[in-house]
Tab-separated table of C-alpha atoms and ligand atoms in Angstrom:
chain	number	residue	atom	x	y	z
S	1	MET	CA	44.148	-55.422	34.108
S	2	GLY	CA	47.705	-56.576	34.742
S	3	PRO	CA	48.818	-60.141	34.484
S	4	GLY	CA	47.490	-62.149	37.370
S	5	LYS	CA	44.263	-60.177	37.779
S	6	SER	CA	41.047	-61.779	36.487
S	7	PRO	CA	38.869	-59.700	34.168
S	8	GLY	CA	35.847	-61.179	36.017
S	9	LYS	CA	32.569	-59.518	35.250
S	10	LYS	CA	31.623	-59.281	38.980
S	11	ILE	CA	34.354	-60.456	41.263
S	12	ALA	CA	37.966	-59.463	41.498
S	13	CYS	CA	40.173	-62.520	41.908
S	14	THR	CA	43.929	-62.725	41.919
S	15	LEU	CA	45.625	-65.502	39.940
S	16	ARG	CA	48.924	-66.927	41.121
S	17	LEU	CA	51.110	-69.984	40.755
S	18	CYS	CA	50.807	-72.213	43.845
S	19	ARG	CA	53.839	-73.682	45.511
S	20	THR	CA	53.236	-73.721	49.288
S	21	HIS	CA	51.869	-76.658	51.171
S	22	ARG	CA	48.832	-74.566	52.147
S	23	GLU	CA	48.068	-73.602	48.477
S	24	LEU	CA	48.520	-77.159	47.193
S	25	GLU	CA	46.317	-78.571	49.909
S	26	ALA	CA	43.618	-76.022	48.982
S	27	PHE	CA	43.914	-77.243	45.372
S	28	VAL	CA	43.351	-80.871	46.381
S	29	ARG	CA	40.305	-79.909	48.479
S	30	LEU	CA	38.775	-77.761	45.750
S	31	GLN	CA	39.135	-80.477	43.100
S	32	LYS	CA	36.946	-82.747	45.261
S	33	ARG	CA	34.319	-80.023	45.741
S	34	VAL	CA	34.129	-78.968	42.105
S	35	PHE	CA	34.176	-82.408	40.449
S	36	GLY	CA	32.643	-84.526	43.252
S	37	LEU	CA	35.671	-86.791	43.053
S	38	THR	CA	36.635	-89.461	45.600
S	39	ASP	CA	40.040	-89.284	47.290
S	40	HIS	CA	41.684	-91.674	44.840
S	41	GLU	CA	40.413	-89.785	41.775
S	42	THR	CA	41.978	-86.416	42.635
S	43	TYR	CA	45.514	-85.282	41.838
S	44	PRO	CA	47.204	-85.603	45.242
S	45	GLU	CA	49.568	-82.974	46.692
S	46	ARG	CA	52.618	-85.111	45.926
S	47	SER	CA	51.765	-85.129	42.166
S	48	LEU	CA	51.247	-81.341	42.246
S	49	VAL	CA	54.723	-80.925	43.789
S	50	VAL	CA	56.143	-82.926	40.873
S	51	MET	CA	54.225	-80.839	38.277
S	52	ASN	CA	55.794	-77.693	39.693
S	53	LYS	CA	59.215	-79.234	39.649
S	54	ILE	CA	59.259	-80.486	36.058
S	55	GLY	CA	58.012	-77.501	34.089
S	56	GLY	CA	54.309	-77.913	34.633
S	57	ALA	CA	52.346	-75.663	37.013
S	58	VAL	CA	49.520	-75.354	39.545
S	59	LEU	CA	47.594	-72.098	39.102
S	60	GLY	CA	45.080	-70.847	41.605
S	61	ALA	CA	42.451	-68.058	41.572
S	62	PHE	CA	41.938	-66.456	44.996
S	63	ASP	CA	39.085	-64.264	46.236
S	64	PRO	CA	39.783	-61.049	48.195
S	65	LYS	CA	39.962	-63.160	51.431
S	66	ASP	CA	42.698	-65.288	49.823
S	67	ARG	CA	40.431	-68.345	49.515
S	68	MET	CA	41.079	-70.461	46.440
S	69	VAL	CA	37.971	-70.421	44.218
S	70	GLY	CA	39.376	-71.629	40.899
S	71	PHE	CA	42.216	-73.800	39.721
S	72	LEU	CA	44.148	-75.276	36.749
S	73	ASN	CA	47.141	-77.581	36.642
S	74	TRP	CA	49.265	-78.846	33.763
S	75	LEU	CA	52.195	-80.945	32.715
S	76	PRO	CA	54.960	-80.310	30.202
S	77	ALA	CA	54.529	-82.601	27.213
S	78	TRP	CA	56.179	-83.636	23.969
S	79	ASP	CA	55.069	-85.263	20.745
S	80	ARG	CA	55.826	-85.281	17.004
S	81	GLU	CA	54.593	-81.670	16.664
S	82	GLY	CA	56.988	-80.516	19.431
S	83	ARG	CA	56.599	-79.203	22.985
S	84	TYR	CA	53.229	-78.453	24.481
S	85	PHE	CA	51.428	-78.193	27.801
S	86	TYR	CA	48.909	-80.841	28.813
S	87	SER	CA	46.165	-79.467	31.099
S	88	LEU	CA	44.708	-81.711	33.725
S	89	ALA	CA	41.946	-80.123	35.837
S	90	LEU	CA	40.246	-76.755	35.312
S	91	GLY	CA	37.550	-75.826	37.817
S	92	VAL	CA	35.779	-72.863	39.333
S	93	LEU	CA	33.610	-73.017	42.450
S	94	ALA	CA	29.928	-73.051	41.462
S	95	ARG	CA	29.073	-69.611	42.972
S	96	HIS	CA	31.930	-67.974	41.046
S	97	ARG	CA	31.027	-69.429	37.644
S	98	ASP	CA	29.845	-67.500	34.537
S	99	GLN	CA	31.693	-64.385	35.686
S	100	GLY	CA	34.684	-64.748	33.406
S	101	LEU	CA	36.976	-66.485	35.858
S	102	GLY	CA	37.408	-69.731	33.883
S	103	ARG	CA	38.360	-67.655	30.840
S	104	ALA	CA	40.788	-65.576	32.916
S	105	ILE	CA	42.495	-68.675	34.229
S	106	LYS	CA	42.946	-70.059	30.699
S	107	LEU	CA	44.260	-66.733	29.427
S	108	GLU	CA	46.782	-66.654	32.243
S	109	GLN	CA	47.840	-70.190	31.294
S	110	ARG	CA	48.250	-69.061	27.700
S	111	ARG	CA	50.346	-66.082	28.833
S	112	LEU	CA	52.608	-68.334	30.903
S	113	ALA	CA	52.932	-70.836	28.046
S	114	LEU	CA	54.004	-68.216	25.535
S	115	LYS	CA	56.424	-66.811	28.051
S	116	ALA	CA	57.932	-70.319	28.310
S	117	GLY	CA	58.058	-70.601	24.463
S	118	VAL	CA	55.199	-73.101	24.334
S	119	GLU	CA	52.631	-72.445	21.535
S	120	ARG	CA	50.170	-75.319	22.034
S	121	ILE	CA	48.060	-76.552	24.954
S	122	GLN	CA	45.935	-79.748	24.934
S	123	TRP	CA	43.353	-81.168	27.355
S	124	THR	CA	40.318	-83.433	27.168
S	125	PHE	CA	36.684	-82.646	27.738
S	126	ASP	CA	33.434	-84.633	27.820
S	127	PRO	CA	31.546	-83.962	24.529
S	128	LEU	CA	28.254	-84.455	26.407
S	129	TRP	CA	28.984	-81.355	28.571
S	130	VAL	CA	28.092	-78.835	25.930
S	131	LYS	CA	28.816	-75.870	28.139
S	132	ASN	CA	32.459	-76.892	28.392
S	133	ALA	CA	32.531	-77.631	24.681
S	134	PHE	CA	31.184	-74.156	23.926
S	135	PHE	CA	33.752	-72.617	26.213
S	136	ASN	CA	36.627	-74.608	24.652
S	137	LEU	CA	35.694	-74.355	20.983
S	138	GLU	CA	33.844	-71.026	20.728
S	139	ARG	CA	35.286	-68.859	23.496
S	140	LEU	CA	38.901	-70.104	23.568
S	141	GLY	CA	39.181	-71.116	19.901
S	142	ALA	CA	40.462	-74.655	20.562
S	143	VAL	CA	39.745	-77.429	18.033
S	144	ALA	CA	39.461	-81.233	18.567
S	145	ARG	CA	41.035	-83.884	16.351
S	146	GLN	CA	40.679	-86.975	18.479
S	147	TYR	CA	37.848	-88.795	20.237
S	148	ILE	CA	38.910	-91.212	22.990
S	149	PRO	CA	36.316	-93.789	24.049
S	150	ASN	CA	36.237	-94.430	27.819
S	151	HIS	CA	39.462	-92.430	28.372
S	152	HIS	CA	39.584	-92.547	32.135
S	153	GLY	CA	37.955	-95.973	32.613
S	154	GLU	CA	35.169	-96.071	35.192
S	155	LEU	CA	34.678	-93.039	37.525
S	156	SER	CA	32.473	-92.708	40.528
S	157	PRO	CA	28.723	-92.300	39.663
S	158	ASN	CA	28.953	-88.764	41.186
S	159	THR	CA	31.197	-87.704	38.371
S	160	GLN	CA	30.035	-89.628	35.361
S	161	ALA	CA	26.389	-90.656	36.082
S	162	GLY	CA	27.166	-94.215	35.000
S	163	LEU	CA	28.269	-93.156	31.503
S	164	ALA	CA	31.580	-94.100	29.881
S	165	THR	CA	34.355	-91.490	30.192
S	166	ASP	CA	34.468	-90.637	26.452
S	167	ARG	CA	36.513	-87.503	25.746
S	168	LEU	CA	37.291	-85.164	22.926
S	169	GLU	CA	40.893	-83.854	22.962
S	170	ALA	CA	41.086	-80.098	22.694
S	171	VAL	CA	44.104	-78.608	20.913
S	172	TRP	CA	44.690	-74.884	21.556
S	173	TYR	CA	47.093	-73.362	18.993
S	174	LEU	CA	47.943	-70.274	21.048
S	175	ARG	CA	49.295	-68.125	18.232
S	176	SER	CA	46.870	-69.267	15.434
S	177	GLY	CA	44.781	-66.713	13.605
S	178	ARG	CA	41.668	-68.525	14.810
S	179	VAL	CA	42.614	-68.208	18.493
S	180	LYS	CA	43.724	-64.545	18.189
S	181	LYS	CA	40.410	-63.713	16.500
S	182	VAL	CA	38.324	-65.492	19.083
S	183	LEU	CA	40.172	-63.979	22.002
S	184	ALA	CA	39.755	-60.512	20.473
S	185	GLY	CA	35.980	-61.123	20.652
S	186	GLY	CA	35.433	-62.079	17.033
S	187	SER	CA	34.010	-65.281	15.576
S	188	HIS	CA	36.098	-67.980	13.992
S	189	ARG	CA	33.306	-68.823	11.551
S	190	ARG	CA	32.787	-67.748	8.048
S	191	ALA	CA	29.481	-66.026	7.361
S	192	VAL	CA	27.587	-69.129	6.271
S	193	HIS	CA	29.115	-72.210	7.743
S	194	ALA	CA	27.368	-75.446	8.478
S	195	GLY	CA	30.530	-77.492	8.702
S	196	LYS	CA	31.417	-80.467	6.420
S	197	ALA	CA	29.800	-82.774	8.968
S	198	GLN	CA	27.745	-82.326	12.111
S	199	VAL	CA	27.086	-84.300	15.299
S	200	THR	CA	23.934	-83.376	17.169
S	201	LEU	CA	22.993	-84.333	20.684
S	202	PRO	CA	20.297	-83.380	23.184
S	203	LEU	CA	21.279	-80.789	25.904
S	204	ASP	CA	19.919	-82.882	28.753
S	205	VAL	CA	21.979	-86.070	28.457
S	206	TRP	CA	23.023	-85.781	32.142
S	207	ARG	CA	19.486	-85.524	33.412
S	208	MET	CA	18.590	-88.394	31.065
S	209	ALA	CA	21.467	-90.442	32.534
S	210	ASN	CA	19.773	-90.319	35.930
S	211	GLU	CA	16.206	-90.826	34.761
S	212	HIS	CA	16.657	-93.086	31.705
S	213	PRO	CA	20.190	-94.494	31.865
S	214	ARG	CA	19.765	-96.841	28.849
S	215	ARG	CA	18.570	-94.011	26.640
S	216	ALA	CA	21.488	-91.810	27.710
S	217	ARG	CA	23.982	-94.663	27.004
S	218	GLY	CA	22.405	-95.005	23.557
S	219	VAL	CA	22.921	-91.278	22.859
S	220	GLN	CA	26.570	-91.591	23.999
S	221	GLN	CA	27.173	-94.561	21.744
S	222	ARG	CA	25.680	-92.853	18.696
S	223	VAL	CA	27.687	-89.691	19.377
S	224	ARG	CA	30.843	-91.821	19.767
S	225	ARG	CA	30.222	-93.626	16.466
S	226	GLU	CA	29.551	-90.380	14.586
S	227	PHE	CA	32.658	-88.621	15.930
S	228	LEU	CA	34.891	-91.581	15.245
S	229	ARG	CA	33.595	-91.874	11.667
S	230	HIS	CA	34.040	-88.139	10.808
S	231	LEU	CA	37.414	-87.786	12.568
S	232	SER	CA	38.756	-90.830	10.801
S	233	ARG	CA	38.160	-88.980	7.484
S	234	GLY	CA	40.490	-86.203	8.605
S	235	LEU	CA	37.811	-83.756	9.738
S	236	VAL	CA	38.351	-81.659	12.879
S	237	VAL	CA	35.807	-80.413	15.421
S	238	THR	CA	35.846	-76.645	14.978
S	239	GLY	CA	32.691	-75.348	16.594
S	240	ILE	CA	29.422	-75.987	18.390
S	241	GLN	CA	26.040	-74.340	18.005
S	242	LEU	CA	23.655	-74.378	20.927
S	243	GLY	CA	19.911	-74.615	20.289
S	244	THR	CA	17.066	-74.697	22.831
S	245	ASP	CA	16.991	-78.515	23.242
S	246	SER	CA	20.028	-79.672	21.332
S	247	ALA	CA	23.610	-78.803	20.475
S	248	THR	CA	25.347	-79.378	17.129
S	249	TYR	CA	29.058	-79.905	16.781
S	250	LEU	CA	30.548	-78.665	13.487
S	251	LEU	CA	33.374	-80.533	11.806
S	252	ASP	CA	35.542	-79.226	9.028
S	253	ARG	CA	38.938	-79.366	7.368
S	254	TYR	CA	41.359	-77.444	9.519
S	255	GLN	CA	45.091	-76.561	9.426
S	256	PRO	CA	46.448	-74.302	12.214
Y	1	LIG	C1	34.183	-74.979	32.926
Y	1	LIG	C2	34.341	-73.915	33.996
Y	1	LIG	C3	35.775	-73.947	34.530
Y	1	LIG	C4	34.088	-72.527	33.353
Y	1	LIG	O1	34.399	-71.527	34.347
Y	1	LIG	P1	33.559	-70.183	34.384
Y	1	LIG	O2	34.242	-69.256	35.337
Y	1	LIG	O3	32.151	-70.474	34.605
Y	1	LIG	O4	33.810	-69.689	32.891
Y	1	LIG	P2	33.603	-68.228	32.325
Y	1	LIG	O5	32.597	-67.444	33.091
Y	1	LIG	O6	34.921	-67.598	32.092
Y	1	LIG	O7	33.026	-68.507	30.903
Y	1	LIG	C5	31.945	-69.262	30.833
Y	1	LIG	C6	31.712	-69.413	29.369
Y	1	LIG	O8	31.093	-70.710	29.357
Y	1	LIG	C7	30.056	-70.611	28.501
Y	1	LIG	N1	28.815	-70.705	29.211
Y	1	LIG	C8	28.489	-70.216	30.416
Y	1	LIG	N2	27.251	-70.607	30.759
Y	1	LIG	C9	26.798	-71.282	29.727
Y	1	LIG	C10	25.581	-71.980	29.468
Y	1	LIG	N3	24.543	-71.999	30.380
Y	1	LIG	N4	25.470	-72.668	28.307
Y	1	LIG	C11	26.472	-72.626	27.403
Y	1	LIG	N5	27.620	-72.024	27.596
Y	1	LIG	C12	27.770	-71.360	28.724
Y	1	LIG	C13	30.155	-69.346	27.820
Y	1	LIG	O9	31.063	-69.551	26.727
Y	1	LIG	C14	30.814	-68.451	28.793
Y	1	LIG	O10	31.454	-67.405	28.107
Y	1	LIG	P3	30.641	-66.050	27.721
Y	1	LIG	O11	30.142	-65.484	29.047
Y	1	LIG	O12	31.733	-65.235	27.103
Y	1	LIG	O13	29.560	-66.428	26.805
Y	1	LIG	C15	33.342	-74.064	35.156
Y	1	LIG	O14	32.014	-74.068	34.608
Y	1	LIG	C16	33.542	-75.335	35.995
Y	1	LIG	O15	34.294	-75.320	36.933
Y	1	LIG	N6	32.798	-76.427	35.650
Y	1	LIG	C17	32.928	-77.653	36.435
Y	1	LIG	C18	34.211	-78.385	36.180
Y	1	LIG	C19	34.498	-78.653	34.726
Y	1	LIG	O16	33.628	-79.125	34.042
Y	1	LIG	N7	35.727	-78.325	34.266
Y	1	LIG	C20	36.140	-78.358	32.891
Y	1	LIG	C21	36.697	-79.665	32.440
Y	1	LIG	S1	37.159	-79.524	30.717
């Protein structure tokens, strides 16, 4: 597989940077479909143009008929640790999920970052979406050091089911031993590893949010309190274990 080709288990998609009006328009449309966002919640074409211009990027995955079926965009960023990329929206059309495309898109982003001399990528994810958490922590090897309560303020009920927009911030150290090991198909865990702290939550918080909104808000508030307490002690979210009804985040000491 050369750069730009997805290693998809079933479909062959081509990955490419998007610059044309047609490609950027497709990106805006797909964001709405994948996330159920309203017009004012999506990244508009004019902001995508700026991302391309200032060292960020808009990456698309295209099916054999050249229809965009997956996407990722990012900004160049800078903090005390140095330069990094800040990812904004990653999405794959529902019928193309679980075929390796999301992973292929992130690997292409990693390749482009390293080519540009950037060794770290960050983004946020909702800790209640355990599938994303598993993908980020266990399949990509990212870690999370920060929990941000109600990060995006209020979003449409389509997107957030009435819950606050709490987010964990993923940090992906592209050249770390942990990431290299995970991407090579290994595990980042030691043989017996329960973490120094754990945060457990039920798998069905989203269904609960529709049927028993108060109960779901209670779960979110407890999860928020526990993460904030553990992270304030210097622990880092390094993994997640999925059970039949619940998921358990593992927190540990971590230095990249
Ligand atoms: C998150 C998303 C981009 C992943 O794309 P994808 O093409 O499905 O991802 P992949 O097929 O490459 O990998 C899926 C991985 O997710 C995890 N996964 C898939 N199904 C899962 C499930 N039912 N439960 C737990 N984890 C699951 C696995 O880690 C899987 O990797 P594996 O097959 O090696 O075990 C896609 O699900 C999506 O667009 N979701 C909606 C938008 C969104 O939430 N974006 C992310 C914001 S951070």
